[in-house]
mmCIF file of C-alpha atoms in Angstrom:
data_model
loop_
_atom_site.group_PDB
_atom_site.id
_atom_site.type_symbol
_atom_site.label_atom_id
_atom_site.label_comp_id
_atom_site.label_asym_id
_atom_site.label_seq_id
_atom_site.Cartn_x
_atom_site.Cartn_y
_atom_site.Cartn_z
ATOM 1 C CA MET A 1 1.241 9.033 -26.803
ATOM 2 C CA ALA A 2 2.198 11.442 -24.377
ATOM 3 C CA GLN A 3 5.822 11.051 -23.040
ATOM 4 C CA ARG A 4 6.919 9.020 -19.858
ATOM 5 C CA ILE A 5 9.151 10.601 -18.017
ATOM 6 C CA GLN A 6 11.470 8.351 -15.306
ATOM 7 C CA ILE A 7 12.410 10.174 -11.846
ATOM 8 C CA LEU A 8 13.891 8.247 -8.815
ATOM 9 C CA ASN A 9 13.251 4.875 -10.280
ATOM 10 C CA THR A 10 9.839 5.649 -11.316
ATOM 11 C CA GLN A 11 8.163 5.771 -14.243
ATOM 12 C CA ILE A 12 5.604 8.930 -14.586
ATOM 13 C CA ASP A 13 3.305 9.700 -17.444
ATOM 14 C CA ASN A 14 3.440 13.275 -18.187
ATOM 15 C CA LEU A 15 -0.530 13.860 -18.531
ATOM 16 C CA SER A 16 -3.288 16.237 -17.657
ATOM 17 C CA MET A 17 -6.574 14.840 -15.708
ATOM 18 C CA ALA A 18 -8.442 15.887 -18.796
ATOM 19 C CA GLU A 19 -6.098 14.041 -21.408
ATOM 20 C CA THR A 20 -6.119 10.851 -18.547
ATOM 21 C CA LEU A 21 -9.631 10.702 -18.554
ATOM 22 C CA GLN A 22 -9.505 10.975 -22.580
ATOM 23 C CA ARG A 23 -7.025 8.000 -22.355
ATOM 24 C CA ILE A 24 -9.700 5.832 -20.057
ATOM 25 C CA GLU A 25 -12.333 6.574 -21.797
ATOM 26 C CA LEU A 26 -11.031 5.153 -24.989
ATOM 27 C CA ALA A 27 -9.611 2.292 -23.362
ATOM 28 C CA ILE A 28 -12.940 1.512 -22.108
ATOM 29 C CA ALA A 29 -14.550 1.842 -25.253
ATOM 30 C CA GLN A 30 -12.339 -0.099 -27.299
ATOM 31 C CA ASN A 31 -12.176 -2.724 -24.670
ATOM 32 C CA ASN A 32 -8.243 -2.587 -24.173
ATOM 33 C CA PRO A 33 -7.831 -3.034 -20.484
ATOM 34 C CA LEU A 34 -5.970 -0.600 -18.851
ATOM 35 C CA HIS A 35 -4.422 -0.813 -15.432
ATOM 36 C CA HIS A 36 -3.778 2.310 -13.769
ATOM 37 C CA THR A 37 -1.777 3.707 -10.712
ATOM 38 C CA VAL A 38 -0.756 6.846 -8.946
ATOM 39 C CA VAL A 39 2.664 7.896 -6.858
ATOM 40 C CA ASN A 40 2.962 9.904 -4.423
ATOM 41 C CA ALA A 41 6.064 10.733 -2.148
ATOM 42 C CA GLY A 42 5.758 8.333 0.156
ATOM 43 C CA LYS A 43 5.306 5.224 -2.315
ATOM 44 C CA ILE A 44 8.252 6.573 -4.199
ATOM 45 C CA VAL A 45 10.777 6.248 -1.108
ATOM 46 C CA ALA A 46 8.946 2.938 -0.533
ATOM 47 C CA MET A 47 9.787 1.892 -4.077
ATOM 48 C CA GLN A 48 13.671 2.109 -3.679
ATOM 49 C CA LYS A 49 13.736 -0.876 -1.614
ATOM 50 C CA ASN A 50 10.809 -2.693 -2.088
ATOM 51 C CA GLU A 51 11.253 -4.409 -5.462
ATOM 52 C CA GLN A 52 7.735 -5.809 -5.888
ATOM 53 C CA LEU A 53 5.649 -2.775 -5.311
ATOM 54 C CA ARG A 54 8.592 -1.126 -7.666
ATOM 55 C CA LYS A 55 7.839 -3.693 -10.445
ATOM 56 C CA SER A 56 4.063 -3.463 -9.540
ATOM 57 C CA VAL A 57 4.025 0.382 -10.154
ATOM 58 C CA ASN A 58 6.423 0.682 -13.206
ATOM 59 C CA GLU A 59 4.854 -1.964 -15.403
ATOM 60 C CA ALA A 60 1.119 -0.473 -14.839
ATOM 61 C CA ASP A 61 -0.318 0.964 -18.221
ATOM 62 C CA LEU A 62 -0.684 4.290 -16.871
ATOM 63 C CA ILE A 63 1.024 6.207 -13.870
ATOM 64 C CA ASN A 64 -0.311 9.565 -12.888
ATOM 65 C CA ALA A 65 1.502 11.968 -10.559
ATOM 66 C CA ASP A 66 -0.689 12.300 -7.505
ATOM 67 C CA GLY A 67 1.377 14.046 -4.568
ATOM 68 C CA GLN A 68 2.121 18.165 -5.382
ATOM 69 C CA ALA A 69 5.769 16.917 -4.224
ATOM 70 C CA VAL A 70 6.446 14.735 -6.707
ATOM 71 C CA ILE A 71 5.809 17.498 -9.395
ATOM 72 C CA TRP A 72 8.074 19.768 -7.777
ATOM 73 C CA ALA A 73 10.523 17.020 -7.863
ATOM 74 C CA ALA A 74 9.859 16.459 -11.588
ATOM 75 C CA LYS A 75 10.478 20.199 -12.356
ATOM 76 C CA LEU A 76 14.027 20.264 -10.273
ATOM 77 C CA LEU A 77 15.164 17.172 -11.555
ATOM 78 C CA ASN A 78 14.221 19.095 -15.115
ATOM 79 C CA GLN A 79 11.892 16.571 -16.190
ATOM 80 C CA PRO A 80 8.515 18.466 -15.724
ATOM 81 C CA LEU A 81 4.841 17.220 -15.711
ATOM 82 C CA LYS A 82 1.932 19.161 -16.638
ATOM 83 C CA GLU A 83 -0.078 18.941 -13.481
ATOM 84 C CA ARG A 84 -1.004 16.669 -10.245
ATOM 85 C CA VAL A 85 -3.639 14.141 -10.904
ATOM 86 C CA ALA A 86 -5.014 13.320 -7.551
ATOM 87 C CA GLY A 87 -6.551 9.616 -7.769
ATOM 88 C CA ILE A 88 -9.463 10.874 -4.987
ATOM 89 C CA ASP A 89 -10.420 13.196 -8.114
ATOM 90 C CA LEU A 90 -9.759 10.707 -10.552
ATOM 91 C CA PHE A 91 -11.686 8.091 -9.076
ATOM 92 C CA ASP A 92 -14.541 10.814 -8.444
ATOM 93 C CA ASN A 93 -14.894 11.594 -12.191
ATOM 94 C CA LEU A 94 -14.359 7.922 -13.015
ATOM 95 C CA VAL A 95 -17.587 7.005 -11.360
ATOM 96 C CA LYS A 96 -19.516 10.233 -12.996
ATOM 97 C CA MET A 97 -18.303 8.820 -16.414
ATOM 98 C CA ALA A 98 -19.452 5.334 -15.951
ATOM 99 C CA HIS A 99 -22.652 6.884 -14.771
ATOM 100 C CA GLN A 100 -22.703 9.233 -18.127
ATOM 101 C CA LYS A 101 -21.818 5.867 -20.344
ATOM 102 C CA ALA A 102 -24.231 3.475 -18.343
ATOM 103 C CA TYR A 103 -20.968 1.249 -17.229
ATOM 104 C CA SER A 104 -21.208 -0.482 -14.081
ATOM 105 C CA VAL A 105 -18.215 -0.129 -11.079
ATOM 106 C CA TYR A 106 -16.927 -2.877 -8.380
ATOM 107 C CA LEU A 107 -15.883 -1.275 -5.275
ATOM 108 C CA LEU A 108 -13.168 -3.246 -2.932
ATOM 109 C CA GLY A 109 -11.510 -2.254 -0.104
ATOM 110 C CA ALA A 110 -11.906 -0.088 3.266
ATOM 111 C CA GLN A 111 -13.891 -1.339 6.262
ATOM 112 C CA GLU A 112 -17.591 -2.951 5.244
ATOM 113 C CA GLU A 113 -19.471 0.134 6.773
ATOM 114 C CA VAL A 114 -17.557 2.306 5.099
ATOM 115 C CA VAL A 115 -17.412 0.389 1.231
ATOM 116 C CA SER A 116 -21.089 -0.070 1.917
ATOM 117 C CA ALA A 117 -21.673 3.720 2.846
ATOM 118 C CA LEU A 118 -20.347 4.636 -0.197
ATOM 119 C CA SER A 119 -22.068 2.206 -2.480
ATOM 120 C CA GLU A 120 -25.266 3.462 -1.408
ATOM 121 C CA LYS A 121 -24.022 6.653 -1.616
ATOM 122 C CA PHE A 122 -23.216 6.510 -5.517
ATOM 123 C CA LYS A 123 -26.495 4.683 -5.824
ATOM 124 C CA GLN A 124 -28.265 7.994 -4.677
ATOM 125 C CA THR A 125 -26.162 10.263 -6.067
ATOM 126 C CA TYR A 126 -26.496 8.495 -9.938
ATOM 127 C CA ASN A 127 -28.500 5.323 -10.166
ATOM 128 C CA ALA A 128 -28.518 1.602 -8.276
ATOM 129 C CA ASN A 129 -26.676 0.231 -11.726
ATOM 130 C CA VAL A 130 -24.004 2.192 -11.222
ATOM 131 C CA ILE A 131 -22.537 -0.095 -8.783
ATOM 132 C CA ALA A 132 -21.718 -3.731 -9.984
ATOM 133 C CA GLY A 133 -20.705 -5.081 -6.445
ATOM 134 C CA TYR A 134 -18.998 -4.576 -3.619
ATOM 135 C CA ARG A 135 -16.562 -6.180 -1.033
ATOM 136 C CA ASN A 136 -14.223 -4.874 2.251
ATOM 137 C CA GLY A 137 -10.513 -4.837 1.913
ATOM 138 C CA TYR A 138 -9.979 -7.640 4.600
ATOM 139 C CA PHE A 139 -9.235 -10.456 3.037
ATOM 140 C CA SER A 140 -6.057 -13.426 3.113
ATOM 141 C CA GLN A 141 -4.121 -14.074 0.174
ATOM 142 C CA GLU A 142 -5.469 -17.477 -0.057
ATOM 143 C CA GLN A 143 -9.018 -15.484 -0.713
ATOM 144 C CA GLU A 144 -8.033 -13.616 -3.465
ATOM 145 C CA LYS A 145 -8.416 -16.065 -6.318
ATOM 146 C CA GLN A 146 -12.018 -16.378 -5.413
ATOM 147 C CA ILE A 147 -12.343 -12.280 -4.900
ATOM 148 C CA VAL A 148 -10.814 -11.619 -8.560
ATOM 149 C CA GLU A 149 -13.278 -14.421 -9.452
ATOM 150 C CA ASP A 150 -16.237 -12.795 -8.168
ATOM 151 C CA ILE A 151 -15.533 -9.183 -9.118
ATOM 152 C CA VAL A 152 -14.719 -10.129 -12.983
ATOM 153 C CA SER A 153 -18.371 -12.571 -13.141
ATOM 154 C CA THR A 154 -20.187 -9.100 -12.219
ATOM 155 C CA LYS A 155 -19.020 -7.617 -15.475
ATOM 156 C CA ALA A 156 -18.143 -4.507 -14.300
ATOM 157 C CA LYS A 157 -16.307 -1.952 -16.711
ATOM 158 C CA MET A 158 -14.302 -0.404 -13.814
ATOM 159 C CA LEU A 159 -12.483 -1.636 -10.354
ATOM 160 C CA PHE A 160 -11.517 0.716 -7.660
ATOM 161 C CA VAL A 161 -9.480 -0.883 -4.990
ATOM 162 C CA ALA A 162 -8.732 1.249 -1.672
ATOM 163 C CA ILE A 163 -6.309 -1.146 -0.022
ATOM 164 C CA SER A 164 -3.329 0.370 1.696
ATOM 165 C CA SER A 165 -0.047 0.517 -0.220
ATOM 166 C CA PRO A 166 1.639 -1.706 -1.350
ATOM 167 C CA LYS A 167 -0.632 -4.299 -1.062
ATOM 168 C CA LYS A 168 -3.221 -2.941 -3.501
ATOM 169 C CA GLU A 169 -0.130 -2.579 -5.754
ATOM 170 C CA ILE A 170 0.661 -5.631 -5.947
ATOM 171 C CA PHE A 171 -2.746 -7.348 -5.897
ATOM 172 C CA LEU A 172 -3.304 -5.633 -8.959
ATOM 173 C CA HIS A 173 -0.286 -6.365 -10.655
ATOM 174 C CA THR A 174 -0.490 -10.211 -9.308
ATOM 175 C CA HIS A 175 -4.274 -10.625 -10.594
ATOM 176 C CA ARG A 176 -3.785 -7.843 -13.861
ATOM 177 C CA GLU A 177 -4.404 -10.915 -16.270
ATOM 178 C CA ALA A 178 -7.151 -12.651 -14.625
ATOM 179 C CA LEU A 179 -8.906 -9.200 -14.658
ATOM 180 C CA LYS A 180 -8.640 -8.290 -17.955
ATOM 181 C CA GLN A 181 -12.149 -8.922 -18.755
ATOM 182 C CA ILE A 182 -12.322 -5.395 -16.525
ATOM 183 C CA PRO A 183 -11.265 -3.207 -19.060
ATOM 184 C CA PHE A 184 -9.997 -0.389 -15.982
ATOM 185 C CA ILE A 185 -8.504 -1.363 -13.104
ATOM 186 C CA MET A 186 -6.915 1.481 -10.502
ATOM 187 C CA GLY A 187 -5.929 1.615 -7.012
ATOM 188 C CA VAL A 188 -7.346 4.526 -4.693
ATOM 189 C CA GLY A 189 -5.865 4.450 -1.447
ATOM 190 C CA GLY A 190 -7.931 5.926 1.510
ATOM 191 C CA SER A 191 -10.353 7.272 -0.711
ATOM 192 C CA PHE A 192 -13.282 5.182 -0.022
ATOM 193 C CA ASP A 193 -13.066 6.807 3.603
ATOM 194 C CA VAL A 194 -13.209 10.395 2.015
ATOM 195 C CA LEU A 195 -16.033 10.084 0.082
ATOM 196 C CA ALA A 196 -17.782 8.121 2.411
ATOM 197 C CA GLY A 197 -17.544 11.241 4.961
ATOM 198 C CA LYS A 198 -15.480 8.717 7.231
ATOM 199 C CA THR A 199 -12.061 11.165 7.160
ATOM 200 C CA LYS A 200 -11.824 14.655 5.827
ATOM 201 C CA ARG A 201 -10.073 15.689 3.165
ATOM 202 C CA ALA A 202 -7.745 18.980 3.157
ATOM 203 C CA PRO A 203 -9.240 22.732 2.194
ATOM 204 C CA LYS A 204 -8.600 23.000 -1.805
ATOM 205 C CA TRP A 205 -5.754 25.818 -0.577
ATOM 206 C CA MET A 206 -3.488 23.179 1.292
ATOM 207 C CA GLN A 207 -4.303 20.731 -1.460
ATOM 208 C CA LYS A 208 -2.488 23.415 -4.115
ATOM 209 C CA SER A 209 0.091 24.364 -1.704
ATOM 210 C CA GLY A 210 1.278 20.446 -1.173
ATOM 211 C CA LEU A 211 -0.481 20.563 2.659
ATOM 212 C CA GLU A 212 -2.520 17.976 1.841
ATOM 213 C CA TRP A 213 -0.513 14.885 3.766
ATOM 214 C CA PHE A 214 0.124 17.523 6.695
ATOM 215 C CA TYR A 215 -4.130 17.897 7.325
ATOM 216 C CA ARG A 216 -3.998 13.935 6.749
ATOM 217 C CA PHE A 217 -1.111 13.924 9.671
ATOM 218 C CA LEU A 218 -3.506 16.122 11.839
ATOM 219 C CA GLN A 219 -6.357 13.592 12.110
ATOM 220 C CA GLU A 220 -4.351 10.918 12.599
ATOM 221 C CA PRO A 221 -0.691 12.104 13.784
ATOM 222 C CA LYS A 222 0.086 8.743 16.390
ATOM 223 C CA ARG A 223 -0.447 6.569 13.236
ATOM 224 C CA MET A 224 0.887 8.876 10.478
ATOM 225 C CA TRP A 225 3.770 10.514 11.923
ATOM 226 C CA LYS A 226 6.219 7.987 10.836
ATOM 227 C CA ARG A 227 4.649 8.000 7.195
ATOM 228 C CA TYR A 228 4.615 11.785 6.375
ATOM 229 C CA LEU A 229 7.196 12.898 8.629
ATOM 230 C CA ILE A 230 9.945 10.472 8.184
ATOM 231 C CA GLY A 231 8.622 9.622 4.880
ATOM 232 C CA ASN A 232 8.899 13.442 3.622
ATOM 233 C CA SER A 233 12.394 13.942 5.004
ATOM 234 C CA LYS A 234 13.395 10.715 2.895
ATOM 235 C CA PHE A 235 11.972 12.039 -0.237
ATOM 236 C CA ILE A 236 13.649 15.431 0.015
ATOM 237 C CA GLY A 237 16.788 13.194 0.497
ATOM 238 C CA LEU A 238 16.445 11.409 -2.806
ATOM 239 C CA VAL A 239 15.259 14.392 -4.651
ATOM 240 C CA VAL A 240 18.656 16.613 -3.603
ATOM 241 C CA LYS A 241 21.184 13.566 -4.179
ATOM 242 C CA ALA A 242 19.298 13.110 -7.630
ATOM 243 C CA LYS A 243 19.956 16.493 -8.339
ATOM 244 C CA PHE A 244 23.692 16.929 -7.241
ATOM 245 C CA ASN A 245 24.191 13.513 -9.568
ATOM 246 C CA PHE A 246 22.049 15.543 -12.308
ATOM 247 C CA ASN A 247 24.426 18.831 -11.974
ATOM 248 C CA LYS A 248 28.028 16.593 -11.737
ATOM 249 C CA LYS A 249 27.026 14.414 -14.550
ATOM 250 C CA ASN A 250 26.272 17.538 -16.834
ATOM 251 C CA SER A 251 29.117 19.989 -15.294
#
């Protein structure tokens, strides 16, 4: 099993995209339930104070580094990771896998028009059987138990939850026992909006340069400025402090 590192109170599995896909494929084939999550700079910052979010992430079975900033931080803190495993790319690859293996997936999250459009897109790209069901991401806590029961009843092999953080992480962690009949569960953030065509993803060069957040900020500056500008500054502060403490300890 690959080494799991710990930086900034966060567990991360040191896996490549290919290794992550292999691990998920094996878990589904063996019907061994796997709860997956990803971390980026913003989520790691939130985890420092949100104990429930931290617990929900760190107790997941598989944790990938979604943000390029996390890759840089891990290297700086002497615990290098193989590569960034972006949640949206993993999600896309897994739907392809579902089609190839004749599995079905359930989509939970986003606005009704977005999730329905994405469901239709996957049906057209692959076939109708790839979608076990879908539901928008607007519901109360009181509705969660029934929603989980409805998802399980579809016998989907994979569940993808596109709800904002920390709600999606807490939802999946809270209901992970009830969802064990679904072999693979994963939070995918805003991936439905991108793949359905509602929002655009940054060009490849920006993704590789760690500027994907900036592209997102430019699309919705009023909504995103606090999350990215303040959040990224806090993340840099956490990394610098951790590096200083590491150097001091080993001097």
